[in-house]
Short mmCIF file of C-alpha atoms and ligand atoms in Angstrom, two decimals:
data_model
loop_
_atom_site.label_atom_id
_atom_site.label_comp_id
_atom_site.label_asym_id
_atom_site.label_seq_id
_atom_site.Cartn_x
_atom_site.Cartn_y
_atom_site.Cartn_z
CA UNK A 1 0.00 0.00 0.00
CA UNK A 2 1.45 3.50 -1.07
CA UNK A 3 2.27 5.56 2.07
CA UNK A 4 -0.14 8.57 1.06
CA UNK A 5 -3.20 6.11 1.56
CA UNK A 6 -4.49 6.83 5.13
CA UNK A 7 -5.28 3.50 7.04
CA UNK A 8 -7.93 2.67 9.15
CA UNK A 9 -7.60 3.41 12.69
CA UNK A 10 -8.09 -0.10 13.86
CA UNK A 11 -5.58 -1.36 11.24
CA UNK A 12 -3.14 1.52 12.54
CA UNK A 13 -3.76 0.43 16.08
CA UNK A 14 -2.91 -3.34 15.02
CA UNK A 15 0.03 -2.72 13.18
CA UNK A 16 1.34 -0.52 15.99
CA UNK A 17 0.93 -3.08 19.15
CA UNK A 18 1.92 -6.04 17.02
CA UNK A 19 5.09 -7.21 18.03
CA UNK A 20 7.58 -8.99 15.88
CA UNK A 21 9.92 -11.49 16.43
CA UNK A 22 12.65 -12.40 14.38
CA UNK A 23 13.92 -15.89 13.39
CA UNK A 24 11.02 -17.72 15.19
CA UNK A 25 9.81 -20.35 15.32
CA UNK A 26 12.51 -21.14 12.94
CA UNK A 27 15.32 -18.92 11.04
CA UNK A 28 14.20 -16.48 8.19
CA UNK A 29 10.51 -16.32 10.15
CA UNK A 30 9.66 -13.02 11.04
CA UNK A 31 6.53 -14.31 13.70
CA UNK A 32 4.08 -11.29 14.07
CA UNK A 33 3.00 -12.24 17.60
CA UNK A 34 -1.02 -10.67 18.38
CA UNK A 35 -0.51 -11.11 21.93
CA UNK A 36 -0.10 -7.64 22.69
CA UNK A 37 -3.43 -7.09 21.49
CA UNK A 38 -4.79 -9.85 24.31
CA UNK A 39 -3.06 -7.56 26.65
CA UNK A 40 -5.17 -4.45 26.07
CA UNK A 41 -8.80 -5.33 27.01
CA UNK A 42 -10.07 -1.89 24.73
CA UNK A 43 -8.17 -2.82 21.35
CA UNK A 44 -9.18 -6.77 21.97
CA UNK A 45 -12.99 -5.42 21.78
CA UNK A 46 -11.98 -2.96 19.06
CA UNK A 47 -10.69 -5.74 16.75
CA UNK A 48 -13.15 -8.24 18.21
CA UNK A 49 -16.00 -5.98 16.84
CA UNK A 50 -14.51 -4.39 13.77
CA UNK A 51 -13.89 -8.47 12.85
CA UNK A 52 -17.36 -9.42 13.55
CA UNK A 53 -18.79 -6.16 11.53
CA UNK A 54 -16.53 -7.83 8.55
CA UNK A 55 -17.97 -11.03 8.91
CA UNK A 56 -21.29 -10.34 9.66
CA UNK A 57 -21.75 -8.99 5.98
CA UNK A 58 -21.53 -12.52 4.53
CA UNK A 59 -24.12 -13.50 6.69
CA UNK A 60 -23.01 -17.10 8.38
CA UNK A 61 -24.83 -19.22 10.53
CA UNK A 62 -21.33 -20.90 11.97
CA UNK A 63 -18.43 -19.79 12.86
CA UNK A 64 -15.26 -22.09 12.55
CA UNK A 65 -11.80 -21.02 14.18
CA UNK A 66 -8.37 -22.56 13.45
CA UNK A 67 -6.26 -24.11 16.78
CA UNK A 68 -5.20 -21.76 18.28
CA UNK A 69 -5.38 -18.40 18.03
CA UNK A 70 -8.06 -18.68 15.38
CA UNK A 71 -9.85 -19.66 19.29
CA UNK A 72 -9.34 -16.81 20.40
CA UNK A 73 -11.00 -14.08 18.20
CA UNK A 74 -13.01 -17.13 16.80
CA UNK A 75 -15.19 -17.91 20.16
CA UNK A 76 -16.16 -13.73 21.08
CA UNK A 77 -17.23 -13.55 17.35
CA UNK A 78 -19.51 -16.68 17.30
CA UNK A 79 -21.06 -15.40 20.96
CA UNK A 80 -21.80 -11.86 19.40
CA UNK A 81 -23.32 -13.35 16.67
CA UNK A 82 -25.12 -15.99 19.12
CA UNK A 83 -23.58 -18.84 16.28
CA UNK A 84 -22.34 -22.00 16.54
CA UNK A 85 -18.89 -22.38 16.95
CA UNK A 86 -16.82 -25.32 15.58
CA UNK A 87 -12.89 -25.88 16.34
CA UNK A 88 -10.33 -26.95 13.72
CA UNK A 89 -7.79 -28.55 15.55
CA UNK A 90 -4.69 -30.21 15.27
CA UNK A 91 -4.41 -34.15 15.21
CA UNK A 92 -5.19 -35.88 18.37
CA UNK A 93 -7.56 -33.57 19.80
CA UNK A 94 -10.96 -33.96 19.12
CA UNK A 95 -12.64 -36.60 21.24
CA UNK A 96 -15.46 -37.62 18.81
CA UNK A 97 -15.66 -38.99 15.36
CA UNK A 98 -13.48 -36.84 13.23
CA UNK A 99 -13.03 -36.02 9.40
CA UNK A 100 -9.51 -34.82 8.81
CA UNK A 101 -7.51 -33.19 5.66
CA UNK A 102 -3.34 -33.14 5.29
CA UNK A 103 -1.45 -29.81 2.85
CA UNK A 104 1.51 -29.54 3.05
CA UNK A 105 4.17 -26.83 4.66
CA UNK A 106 7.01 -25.22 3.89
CA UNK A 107 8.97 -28.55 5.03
CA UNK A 108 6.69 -31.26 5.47
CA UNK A 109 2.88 -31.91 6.37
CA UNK A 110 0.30 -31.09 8.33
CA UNK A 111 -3.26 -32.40 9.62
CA UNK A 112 -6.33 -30.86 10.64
CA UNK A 113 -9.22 -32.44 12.06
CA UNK A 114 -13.32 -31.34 12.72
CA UNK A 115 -15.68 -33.30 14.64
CA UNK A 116 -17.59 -35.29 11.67
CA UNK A 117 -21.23 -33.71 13.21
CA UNK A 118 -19.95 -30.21 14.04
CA UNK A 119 -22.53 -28.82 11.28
CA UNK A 120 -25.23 -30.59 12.45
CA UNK A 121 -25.84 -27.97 15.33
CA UNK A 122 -26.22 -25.45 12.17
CA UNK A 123 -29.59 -23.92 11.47
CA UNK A 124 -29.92 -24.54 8.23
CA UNK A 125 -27.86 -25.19 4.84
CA UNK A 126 -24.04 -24.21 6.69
CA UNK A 127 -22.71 -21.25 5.57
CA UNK A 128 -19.17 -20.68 8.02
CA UNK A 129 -16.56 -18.25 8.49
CA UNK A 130 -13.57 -19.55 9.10
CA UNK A 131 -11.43 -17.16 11.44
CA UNK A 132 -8.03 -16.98 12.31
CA UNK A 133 -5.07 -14.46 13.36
CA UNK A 134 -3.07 -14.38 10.77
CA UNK A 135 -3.31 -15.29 6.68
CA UNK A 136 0.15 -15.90 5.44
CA UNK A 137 0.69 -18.84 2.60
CA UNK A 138 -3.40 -19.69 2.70
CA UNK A 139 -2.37 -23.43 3.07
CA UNK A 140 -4.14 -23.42 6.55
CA UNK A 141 -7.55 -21.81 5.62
CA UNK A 142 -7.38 -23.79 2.06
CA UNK A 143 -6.97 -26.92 4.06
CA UNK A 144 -10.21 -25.85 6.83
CA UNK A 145 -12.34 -24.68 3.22
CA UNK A 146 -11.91 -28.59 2.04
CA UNK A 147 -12.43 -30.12 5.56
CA UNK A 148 -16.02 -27.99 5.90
CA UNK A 149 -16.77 -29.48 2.40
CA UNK A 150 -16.08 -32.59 3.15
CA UNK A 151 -18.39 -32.30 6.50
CA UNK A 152 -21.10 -30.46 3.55
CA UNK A 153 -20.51 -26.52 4.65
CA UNK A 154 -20.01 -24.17 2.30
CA UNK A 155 -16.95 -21.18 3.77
CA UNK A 156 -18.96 -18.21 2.77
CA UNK A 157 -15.30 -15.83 4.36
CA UNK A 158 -12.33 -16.31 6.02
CA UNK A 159 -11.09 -13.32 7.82
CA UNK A 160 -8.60 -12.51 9.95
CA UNK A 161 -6.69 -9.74 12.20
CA UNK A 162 -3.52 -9.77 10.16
CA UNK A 163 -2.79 -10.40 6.46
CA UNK A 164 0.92 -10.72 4.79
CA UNK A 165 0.60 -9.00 1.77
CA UNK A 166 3.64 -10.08 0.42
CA UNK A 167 2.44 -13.33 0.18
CA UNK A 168 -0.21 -15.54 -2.05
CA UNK A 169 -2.30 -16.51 0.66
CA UNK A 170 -5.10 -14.33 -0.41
CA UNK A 171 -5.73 -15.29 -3.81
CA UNK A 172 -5.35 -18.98 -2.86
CA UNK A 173 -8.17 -18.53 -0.38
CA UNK A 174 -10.39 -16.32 -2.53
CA UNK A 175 -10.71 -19.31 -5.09
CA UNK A 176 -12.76 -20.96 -1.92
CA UNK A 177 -14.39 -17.85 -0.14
CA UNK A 178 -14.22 -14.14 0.68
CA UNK A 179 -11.15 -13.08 2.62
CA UNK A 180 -11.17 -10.17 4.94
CA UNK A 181 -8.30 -8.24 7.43
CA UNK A 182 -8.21 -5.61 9.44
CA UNK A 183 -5.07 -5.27 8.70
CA UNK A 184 -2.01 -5.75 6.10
CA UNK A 185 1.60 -5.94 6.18
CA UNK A 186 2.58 -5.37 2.63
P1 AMP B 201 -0.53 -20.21 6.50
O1 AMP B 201 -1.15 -21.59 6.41
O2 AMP B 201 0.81 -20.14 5.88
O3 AMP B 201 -1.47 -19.13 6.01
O4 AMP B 201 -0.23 -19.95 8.02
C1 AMP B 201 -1.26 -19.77 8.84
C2 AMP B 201 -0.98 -20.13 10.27
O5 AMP B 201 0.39 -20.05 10.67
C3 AMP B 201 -1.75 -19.16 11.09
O6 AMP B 201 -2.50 -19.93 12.02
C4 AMP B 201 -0.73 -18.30 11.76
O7 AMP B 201 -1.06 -18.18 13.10
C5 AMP B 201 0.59 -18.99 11.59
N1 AMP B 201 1.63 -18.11 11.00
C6 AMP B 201 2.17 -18.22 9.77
N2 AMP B 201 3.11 -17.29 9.55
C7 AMP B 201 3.15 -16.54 10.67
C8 AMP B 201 3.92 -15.38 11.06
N3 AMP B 201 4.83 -14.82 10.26
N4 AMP B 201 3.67 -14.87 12.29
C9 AMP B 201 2.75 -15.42 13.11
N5 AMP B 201 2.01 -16.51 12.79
C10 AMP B 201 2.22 -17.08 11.60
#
């Protein structure tokens, strides 16, 4: 984004608190960590409701969030919106029947799993947004938009605090759903 374009205020407060750590979890990573934002109670509500104004436009009846932090602006966005809420977690979790998809990383694989009847609480044909904290390659959310079609939900958005611009992650997803962020690091 050119400099002369004025951001949003809550994208200028995210961008500000976020804090960034270099070479984790693994060299050449810079990890944009959203705790800060956890820490102050008045920009958590900020970006809890500018997310679920973002969301609410595509209209869902479910919203999914991606283990972990997806959790955490995932849960205060489905009890706003009095929705469902359905966790994507990593292997081993879930207690009940479970429907699970593998992508693959940078180096290597990974899993994610969803209860087999988490739509069946859905009013409804299922139309979910999938939330998390941060959209960098996509392969996470692209791997959450197959595992609610294979439980028969449609991903109607996937949105998220913090996008990496730099990065494909957004056209990737938008071949499965809207994608929405408060805020960008280009
Ligand atoms: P991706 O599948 O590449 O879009 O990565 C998405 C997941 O990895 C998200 O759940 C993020 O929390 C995490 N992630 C990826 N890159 C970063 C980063 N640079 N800083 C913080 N979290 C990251």
């Amino acid at each position: 984004m050119p400099d002369n374009i004025v951001k949003d205020p809550i994208e200028n407060k995210i961008l500000n608190i976020l804090r960034d750590v270099p070479d984790f979890p693994k060299p050449g990573i810079m990890f944009k960590d959203i705790t800060p934002i956890l820490s102050s109670p008045k920009l958590f509500s900020e970006t809890i409701d500018a997310l679920t104004n973002l969301v609410q436009k595509y209209q869902p009846n479910c919203i999914a969030g991606i283990e972990a932090r997806g959790f955490l602006f995932g849960t205060p966005i489905a009890s706003k919106l009095q929705l469902p809420f359905i966790p994507i977690r990593k292997p081993g979790k879930l207690p009940w029947k479970k429907k699970s998809v593998s992508y693959s990383l940078e180096y290597g694989e990974a899993t994610i799993e969803v209860h087999e009847d988490a739509l069946d609480f859905v009013e409804g044909k299922p139309k979910v947004a999938v939330i998390d904290d941060l959209l960098a390659t996509g392969g996470t959310t692209e791997a959450s938009c197959k595992l609610i079609k294979q439980i028969n939900g449609e991903v109607v958005v996937a949105a998220y605090v913090l996008e990496l611009g730099f990065l494909t992650g957004r056209q990737i997803i938008e071949e499965h759903a809207a994608v929405e962020s408060l805020a960008t690091v280009s």
